[in-house]
Short mmCIF file of C-alpha atoms in Angstrom, two decimals:
data_model
loop_
_atom_site.label_atom_id
_atom_site.label_comp_id
_atom_site.label_asym_id
_atom_site.label_seq_id
_atom_site.Cartn_x
_atom_site.Cartn_y
_atom_site.Cartn_z
CA MET A 1 77.74 124.77 149.35
CA PHE A 2 80.56 123.11 147.36
CA HIS A 3 78.15 123.34 144.17
CA GLU A 4 77.49 126.98 144.83
CA LEU A 5 81.49 127.22 145.18
CA LEU A 6 82.04 125.57 141.87
CA PHE A 7 79.64 128.01 140.19
CA ALA A 8 81.52 130.94 141.87
CA LEU A 9 84.77 129.44 140.34
CA HIS A 10 83.02 129.51 137.03
CA GLY A 11 82.39 133.16 137.50
CA PHE A 12 78.75 132.92 138.35
CA THR A 13 77.08 134.24 141.54
CA GLY A 14 74.17 132.75 143.89
CA ASN A 15 72.71 132.88 147.30
CA ILE A 16 76.11 132.64 148.92
CA PHE A 17 78.66 134.13 146.48
CA VAL A 18 77.53 137.69 145.49
CA LEU A 19 79.22 140.13 143.44
CA GLU A 20 80.47 143.21 145.13
CA GLY A 21 81.77 145.72 142.33
CA ARG A 22 83.77 143.39 140.06
CA ARG A 23 84.82 140.86 142.40
CA ILE A 24 83.09 137.81 143.65
CA CYS A 25 82.97 137.24 147.41
CA VAL A 26 81.06 135.37 150.14
CA LEU A 27 77.70 137.12 151.40
CA LYS A 28 78.55 138.90 154.72
CA ASP A 29 77.06 137.95 157.96
CA ILE A 30 76.58 134.16 157.25
CA SER A 31 76.25 132.49 160.55
CA PHE A 32 76.94 128.87 159.62
CA LEU A 33 80.44 129.67 158.09
CA HIS A 34 83.43 130.29 160.30
CA PRO A 35 85.64 133.43 159.86
CA GLY A 36 88.30 131.28 158.81
CA GLU A 37 86.38 129.30 156.13
CA VAL A 38 85.13 132.79 154.91
CA GLU A 39 88.79 133.81 154.26
CA VAL A 40 89.55 130.75 152.42
CA LEU A 41 86.52 130.98 150.32
CA ASN A 42 87.09 134.69 149.55
CA ARG A 43 90.53 133.78 148.41
CA LEU A 44 89.11 131.04 146.02
CA CYS A 45 86.60 133.24 144.85
CA LEU A 46 89.49 135.59 143.14
CA LEU A 47 90.18 132.93 140.99
CA GLY A 48 86.30 132.88 139.64
CA THR A 49 86.61 136.83 139.64
CA SER A 50 89.61 136.60 137.38
CA TYR A 51 88.09 133.77 135.13
CA LYS A 52 85.18 135.81 134.51
CA TYR A 53 87.10 139.02 133.59
CA LEU A 54 89.28 136.86 131.17
CA GLN A 55 86.23 135.09 129.72
CA ASP A 56 84.33 138.23 129.22
CA PHE A 57 87.25 139.77 127.47
CA ILE A 58 87.53 136.66 124.99
CA TYR A 59 83.85 136.60 124.35
CA SER A 60 82.95 139.96 124.40
CA PRO A 61 84.41 142.27 121.39
CA THR A 62 86.29 145.41 122.65
CA GLU A 63 85.56 148.34 120.29
CA GLY A 64 88.50 149.66 118.36
CA SER A 65 90.78 146.75 119.22
CA GLN A 66 89.96 144.06 116.44
CA GLY A 67 92.37 142.17 114.49
CA LEU A 68 93.98 138.99 113.77
CA TYR A 69 96.47 139.04 116.44
CA LEU A 70 93.88 139.94 119.11
CA GLN A 71 91.63 136.85 118.05
CA ALA A 72 94.72 134.80 118.41
CA TYR A 73 95.42 135.89 121.81
CA CYS A 74 91.86 135.10 122.73
CA THR A 75 92.45 131.72 121.31
CA GLY A 76 95.63 130.99 123.09
CA LEU A 77 94.10 132.39 126.27
CA ASN A 78 91.18 130.17 126.09
CA LYS A 79 93.49 127.27 125.74
CA VAL A 80 95.08 128.33 128.77
CA MET A 81 91.83 128.55 130.62
CA ASN A 82 90.88 125.07 129.42
CA SER A 83 93.21 123.49 132.12
CA TYR A 84 91.23 125.46 134.97
CA THR A 85 88.03 124.64 133.69
CA GLN A 86 89.04 120.85 133.27
CA CYS A 87 90.07 120.96 136.71
CA LEU A 88 86.90 122.25 138.25
CA VAL A 89 85.20 119.39 136.15
CA GLU A 90 87.38 116.89 137.84
CA LEU A 91 86.50 118.81 141.42
CA GLU A 92 82.80 118.57 140.69
CA LYS A 93 83.32 114.73 140.06
CA GLU A 94 84.84 114.36 143.49
CA VAL A 95 82.36 116.38 145.12
CA MET A 96 79.37 113.93 143.67
CA THR A 97 81.29 110.93 144.88
CA ASP A 98 82.81 112.13 148.17
CA GLN A 99 80.57 113.99 150.53
CA HIS A 100 83.18 114.39 153.05
CA ILE A 101 85.58 116.31 150.85
CA SER A 102 87.40 119.22 152.44
CA LEU A 103 87.88 122.82 151.46
CA SER A 104 91.54 122.39 151.96
CA HIS A 105 91.28 120.03 148.84
CA PHE A 106 89.91 122.89 146.59
CA GLN A 107 92.79 124.84 147.99
CA HIS A 108 95.51 122.19 146.85
CA GLN A 109 94.07 121.68 143.55
CA LEU A 110 93.55 125.26 142.47
CA ASP A 111 96.65 126.75 144.34
CA LYS A 112 98.82 127.12 141.15
CA TYR A 113 96.16 129.25 139.40
CA HIS A 114 96.54 131.83 142.13
CA LEU A 115 100.15 132.49 140.34
CA VAL A 116 98.73 132.32 136.91
CA PHE A 117 95.54 134.22 136.77
CA PRO A 118 96.84 137.51 138.27
CA ALA A 119 99.56 137.72 135.33
CA LEU A 120 97.02 136.94 132.59
CA GLU A 121 94.60 139.54 134.01
CA GLN A 122 97.41 142.09 134.23
CA LEU A 123 98.47 141.00 130.66
CA THR A 124 94.86 141.31 129.34
CA GLU A 125 94.12 144.70 131.16
CA HIS A 126 97.41 146.19 129.50
CA ILE A 127 96.07 145.00 126.17
CA LYS A 128 92.55 146.42 126.76
CA LYS A 129 93.34 149.68 128.20
CA GLN A 130 96.25 150.41 125.92
CA LYS A 131 94.47 149.20 122.92
CA VAL A 132 97.66 147.09 122.00
CA SER A 133 96.92 145.55 118.49
CA GLY A 134 98.72 143.81 115.56
CA CYS A 135 102.33 142.61 116.16
CA ARG A 136 102.48 144.93 119.30
CA ILE A 137 100.50 141.99 120.94
CA LEU A 138 103.60 139.69 120.31
CA ASP A 139 105.68 142.02 122.42
CA ALA A 140 103.34 142.36 124.96
CA VAL A 141 103.06 138.59 125.57
CA TYR A 142 106.80 137.79 124.99
CA LYS A 143 107.73 139.90 128.22
CA TYR A 144 105.71 137.37 130.20
CA THR A 145 107.61 134.49 128.68
CA SER A 146 110.66 135.62 130.68
CA SER A 147 108.71 135.36 134.03
CA GLY A 148 110.59 133.83 136.86
CA ILE A 149 107.43 132.07 137.41
CA PRO A 150 107.54 128.64 135.41
CA LEU A 151 103.79 128.47 135.47
CA VAL A 152 103.44 132.26 134.17
CA LYS A 153 105.95 131.33 131.65
CA GLU A 154 104.33 128.27 130.52
CA ALA A 155 100.80 130.08 130.00
CA ALA A 156 102.44 132.80 128.38
CA SER A 157 104.35 130.69 125.77
CA LYS A 158 101.20 128.90 124.92
CA ILE A 159 99.45 132.38 123.82
CA LEU A 160 102.35 133.40 122.24
CA LYS A 161 102.39 130.29 119.95
CA SER A 162 98.86 130.84 119.13
CA CYS A 163 99.66 134.34 118.09
CA HIS A 164 102.65 133.11 116.30
CA HIS A 165 100.48 131.19 113.89
CA ILE A 166 99.33 134.47 112.26
CA LEU A 167 102.76 135.82 112.15
CA TYR A 168 104.28 132.70 110.17
CA LYS A 169 101.30 132.76 107.96
CA GLN A 170 101.83 136.44 107.20
CA LEU A 171 105.51 135.74 106.61
CA THR A 172 104.92 132.73 104.32
CA ALA A 173 102.69 134.68 102.10
CA TRP A 174 104.62 137.47 101.83
CA MET A 175 108.13 135.87 101.74
CA LEU A 176 107.40 133.14 99.16
CA HIS A 177 104.48 134.58 97.37
CA GLY A 178 104.71 138.40 97.60
CA ILE A 179 101.42 138.67 99.06
CA LEU A 180 100.64 140.78 102.05
CA LEU A 181 97.98 139.22 103.92
CA ASP A 182 97.21 142.10 106.39
CA PRO A 183 93.63 143.28 106.03
CA SER A 184 93.86 145.37 109.31
CA LYS A 185 97.37 146.78 108.75
CA GLU A 186 98.81 144.74 111.50
CA PHE A 187 101.93 143.41 110.19
CA PHE A 188 105.41 144.96 110.51
CA ILE A 189 105.75 145.23 106.67
CA GLN A 190 103.06 147.67 105.03
CA LYS A 191 102.23 149.01 101.75
CA ARG A 192 101.96 152.75 101.01
CA GLU A 193 100.63 153.84 97.66
CA THR A 194 101.97 157.17 96.27
CA VAL A 195 100.62 158.66 92.86
CA GLU A 196 102.83 160.86 90.71
CA PRO A 197 100.30 162.54 88.22
CA GLU A 198 103.19 163.34 85.48
CA ILE A 199 104.24 159.76 85.72
CA SER A 200 101.19 157.73 85.76
CA LYS A 201 100.04 159.37 82.67
CA GLU A 202 102.71 157.70 80.68
CA LEU A 203 102.19 154.15 82.40
CA THR A 204 99.73 151.35 81.38
CA VAL A 205 97.03 150.05 84.15
CA SER A 206 99.47 147.02 84.94
CA SER A 207 102.52 148.69 84.95
CA GLU A 208 101.24 151.58 87.15
CA ARG A 209 99.83 149.21 89.64
CA ARG A 210 103.26 147.49 89.86
CA SER A 211 105.14 150.57 90.33
CA LEU A 212 102.93 152.35 92.74
CA ASP A 213 102.99 149.54 95.19
CA VAL A 214 105.63 150.82 97.89
CA TYR A 215 106.55 148.31 100.60
CA PHE A 216 108.18 149.87 103.76
CA LEU A 217 109.22 148.23 107.29
CA ASN A 218 107.12 149.84 109.85
CA PRO A 219 109.41 149.99 113.34
CA ASP A 220 106.60 150.79 115.53
CA LEU A 221 105.22 147.33 114.58
CA LEU A 222 108.21 145.26 114.62
CA PRO A 223 108.43 143.03 117.60
CA SER A 224 111.65 143.65 119.97
CA TYR A 225 112.62 140.01 119.87
CA ILE A 226 112.92 140.24 115.99
CA LEU A 227 116.15 142.12 115.03
CA SER A 228 115.76 144.93 112.48
CA ARG A 229 118.61 143.19 110.11
CA VAL A 230 116.23 140.06 110.01
CA ALA A 231 113.20 142.26 109.32
CA GLU A 232 115.26 143.76 106.54
CA LYS A 233 115.84 140.50 105.13
CA ILE A 234 112.01 139.74 105.30
CA LEU A 235 111.32 142.87 103.47
CA PHE A 236 113.75 142.21 100.82
CA ALA A 237 112.54 138.59 100.08
CA GLY A 238 109.02 139.63 99.73
CA HIS A 239 109.88 142.57 97.55
CA SER A 240 112.01 140.46 95.00
CA VAL A 241 109.07 138.05 94.70
CA CYS A 242 106.77 141.08 94.08
CA CYS A 243 109.06 142.83 91.51
CA PHE A 244 109.42 139.32 89.67
CA GLY A 245 106.15 137.85 90.60
CA LYS A 246 103.99 137.49 87.51
CA ASP A 247 104.35 137.97 83.83
CA GLN A 248 102.54 140.66 81.90
CA THR A 249 99.47 137.91 81.25
CA GLY A 250 99.03 137.52 84.64
CA SER A 251 100.01 133.69 84.87
CA SER A 252 101.55 132.45 87.92
CA THR A 253 105.23 132.42 86.73
CA TYR A 254 106.99 133.27 89.82
CA LEU A 255 110.45 134.50 89.41
CA GLY A 256 111.02 134.42 93.05
CA VAL A 257 112.16 131.46 95.30
CA THR A 258 109.00 129.78 93.88
CA THR A 259 110.77 128.96 90.38
CA CYS A 260 113.34 127.07 92.24
CA GLY A 261 110.64 124.63 93.38
CA GLN A 262 111.81 125.36 97.07
CA GLU A 263 108.43 127.16 98.34
CA ASP A 264 107.22 123.99 100.00
CA TYR A 265 110.25 123.47 101.51
CA PHE A 266 110.63 126.98 103.03
CA ALA A 267 106.84 126.84 104.09
CA GLN A 268 107.51 123.55 106.24
CA GLN A 269 110.35 125.27 107.67
CA LEU A 270 108.27 128.38 108.78
CA PHE A 271 105.44 126.07 109.53
CA ALA A 272 107.63 123.79 112.10
CA LEU A 273 108.90 127.17 113.88
CA GLN A 274 105.34 128.24 114.75
CA ASP A 275 104.85 125.32 117.29
CA LYS A 276 108.35 125.77 118.92
CA SER A 277 109.47 128.36 121.39
CA PHE A 278 110.91 131.24 119.48
CA CYS A 279 114.67 131.15 119.22
CA SER A 280 115.98 134.20 117.65
CA LEU A 281 118.99 132.00 116.00
CA GLU A 282 116.74 129.68 114.19
CA PHE A 283 114.37 132.00 113.17
CA GLU A 284 117.02 133.83 111.72
CA GLU A 285 118.74 131.02 109.94
CA VAL A 286 115.36 130.26 107.93
CA ILE A 287 114.89 133.75 106.88
CA ASP A 288 118.48 133.62 105.75
CA GLN A 289 117.89 130.63 103.73
CA ILE A 290 114.95 132.19 101.96
CA ARG A 291 116.66 135.46 101.47
CA THR A 292 119.69 133.75 99.86
CA SER A 293 117.57 131.69 97.49
CA ALA A 294 115.60 135.06 96.32
CA SER A 295 118.94 136.94 95.89
CA GLU A 296 120.41 134.25 93.91
CA HIS A 297 117.36 133.98 91.74
CA VAL A 298 117.04 138.03 91.31
CA TRP A 299 120.83 137.83 90.24
CA LYS A 300 120.32 135.08 87.57
CA VAL A 301 117.12 136.95 86.28
CA ILE A 302 118.88 140.35 86.25
CA VAL A 303 122.42 139.81 85.39
CA GLU A 304 122.60 136.63 83.70
CA GLN A 305 119.16 136.34 81.62
CA ALA A 306 118.47 139.94 81.26
CA ASN A 307 121.91 140.88 80.38
CA LEU A 308 122.29 143.67 82.82
CA VAL A 309 125.94 144.40 81.81
CA VAL A 310 124.97 144.88 78.24
CA HIS A 311 122.37 147.30 78.99
CA LEU A 312 124.47 149.26 81.31
CA ARG A 313 127.12 149.46 78.60
CA THR A 314 124.28 150.70 76.36
CA VAL A 315 123.60 153.46 78.61
CA LYS A 316 126.91 154.40 79.03
CA ASP A 317 127.63 154.34 75.09
CA PHE A 318 124.58 156.28 74.22
CA TYR A 319 123.10 158.25 76.94
CA LEU A 320 126.65 158.91 78.79
CA ILE A 321 128.39 159.60 75.40
CA GLY A 322 130.62 156.86 76.06
CA ARG A 323 131.00 156.57 72.11
CA GLY A 324 132.05 160.28 71.83
CA GLU A 325 133.17 159.78 68.24
CA LEU A 326 129.42 158.52 67.02
CA PHE A 327 128.16 161.63 68.41
CA GLN A 328 130.84 163.80 66.99
CA ALA A 329 130.08 162.45 63.46
CA PHE A 330 126.38 162.73 64.05
CA ILE A 331 126.60 166.27 64.88
CA ASP A 332 128.71 167.07 61.59
CA GLN A 333 126.13 164.98 59.64
CA ALA A 334 122.97 166.61 61.03
CA ASN A 335 124.33 170.19 61.44
CA HIS A 336 122.61 171.46 58.31
CA LEU A 337 119.25 169.98 59.24
CA LEU A 338 119.51 171.81 62.68
CA ARG A 339 120.15 175.16 61.29
CA VAL A 340 116.93 175.63 59.61
CA PRO A 341 113.47 175.49 60.96
CA PRO A 342 112.08 171.51 61.26
CA GLY A 343 109.98 170.49 58.49
CA PRO A 344 107.71 167.47 58.18
CA ALA A 345 110.63 165.51 57.10
CA THR A 346 113.49 166.64 59.21
CA GLU A 347 112.89 164.09 61.97
CA HIS A 348 113.26 161.21 59.08
CA GLU A 349 116.43 162.98 57.87
CA VAL A 350 118.00 163.24 61.31
CA ASN A 351 117.56 159.80 61.67
CA ILE A 352 119.08 158.81 58.26
CA ALA A 353 122.11 161.26 59.43
CA PHE A 354 122.34 159.23 62.48
CA GLN A 355 122.42 155.60 60.85
CA SER A 356 124.93 157.18 58.27
CA SER A 357 127.13 158.32 61.03
CA ALA A 358 127.12 154.99 62.45
CA HIS A 359 128.04 153.50 59.17
CA GLN A 360 130.95 155.73 58.84
CA LEU A 361 132.26 154.37 61.96
CA PHE A 362 131.52 150.75 61.08
CA MET A 363 128.90 150.40 63.69
CA ASP A 364 125.99 149.66 61.42
CA GLY A 365 126.19 146.15 62.09
CA ASP A 366 125.60 146.75 65.98
CA GLN A 367 122.20 145.80 66.85
CA VAL A 368 121.80 148.39 69.45
CA THR A 369 122.71 151.03 66.86
CA ARG A 370 119.70 150.06 64.54
CA LYS A 371 117.36 150.21 67.57
CA ILE A 372 118.12 153.69 68.65
CA TYR A 373 115.60 156.45 66.87
CA VAL A 374 116.15 160.02 67.33
CA THR A 375 113.10 162.22 67.83
CA LEU A 376 112.85 165.87 67.00
CA LYS A 377 110.55 167.97 69.48
CA SER A 378 108.51 170.37 67.41
CA GLY A 379 108.88 174.02 68.65
CA GLU A 380 112.19 173.25 70.68
CA ASN A 381 115.93 173.26 69.51
CA MET A 382 116.58 169.94 71.07
CA ILE A 383 116.71 166.35 69.94
CA SER A 384 116.20 163.08 72.02
CA SER A 385 116.63 159.48 71.45
CA HIS A 386 115.08 156.22 72.57
CA CYS A 387 115.70 152.55 72.28
CA PRO A 388 112.42 150.63 72.60
CA THR A 389 113.94 147.23 73.26
CA SER A 390 117.15 147.91 75.25
CA SER A 391 115.74 150.81 77.49
#
């Protein structure tokens, strides 16, 4: 009978243990079993029922609930179940060597699983019925890590660590390399593509792709134990690498944290976190380090290397008419040209007038002034200017 019991504890039925509905129990009206023994056996069979349900969930794909996080959940769940199967193997060895083993010994060895299995079954049932997917699975599992039952807390922590392997891989790819590894759209950072026809016509293919990639934070997928301010830092760090990711030739010249040679260090920091119990302070500390490194490099590239202040001064001088005397002189010089209908040489003459105005104000030595080119739109009484190198 003990061999039949071991099969039942593995989720298989036989002559003594049968399936009633979805529950494994002792066949009714068995004469050689005492009612007390039947009660004990039925209680043990509850473990076999739960084990069968969890194994079916792990190895039977559920329609509409596929994804990396679900696979990680099943992997973690299977790791938790391994201790149970190992316990059954040890019991089978004892049955083979000791013919007088008692039923109470089975109860003693398997008693702790009466606390763990119902919680795991309840959690799995919630994920299955509510079709919980993506980072929402992290939230569902995290709630059980606060259980007052140490065994349940330990089991949930193992499953959460398995799910965190996916999370930290996505964080590493996004924050350090600007890559969104999210084929099923499960990550709390998403990419939305918007197309503005009047703008896209004027863009090249490479610049169009970069400008149309809009990344945003999806609060519905953000786990409750990751604070919003931390998620914003994650979004900023990855976005900065995307904006300053590769040069126009497509070579891997990263302008984010990777140019500082710290990507390996930060990757190790994130890798170390995935095998620990989640600590909000420790997690935020690592995220802050990455964000600070990204911020410092963005400042260096934009403000120092690209001379942002010079460009802002140019915008002020030439587009916000900060150099009013130049434009006053230009209006005086070009007034006679704009009074008559434009001809083929009008645009050229207008530019000569602009450079002449700059010469009168001793600005002809200014590099920015020499790069300004005034265009005349045909059929309209308006002019515009552009600066190819400084715009």
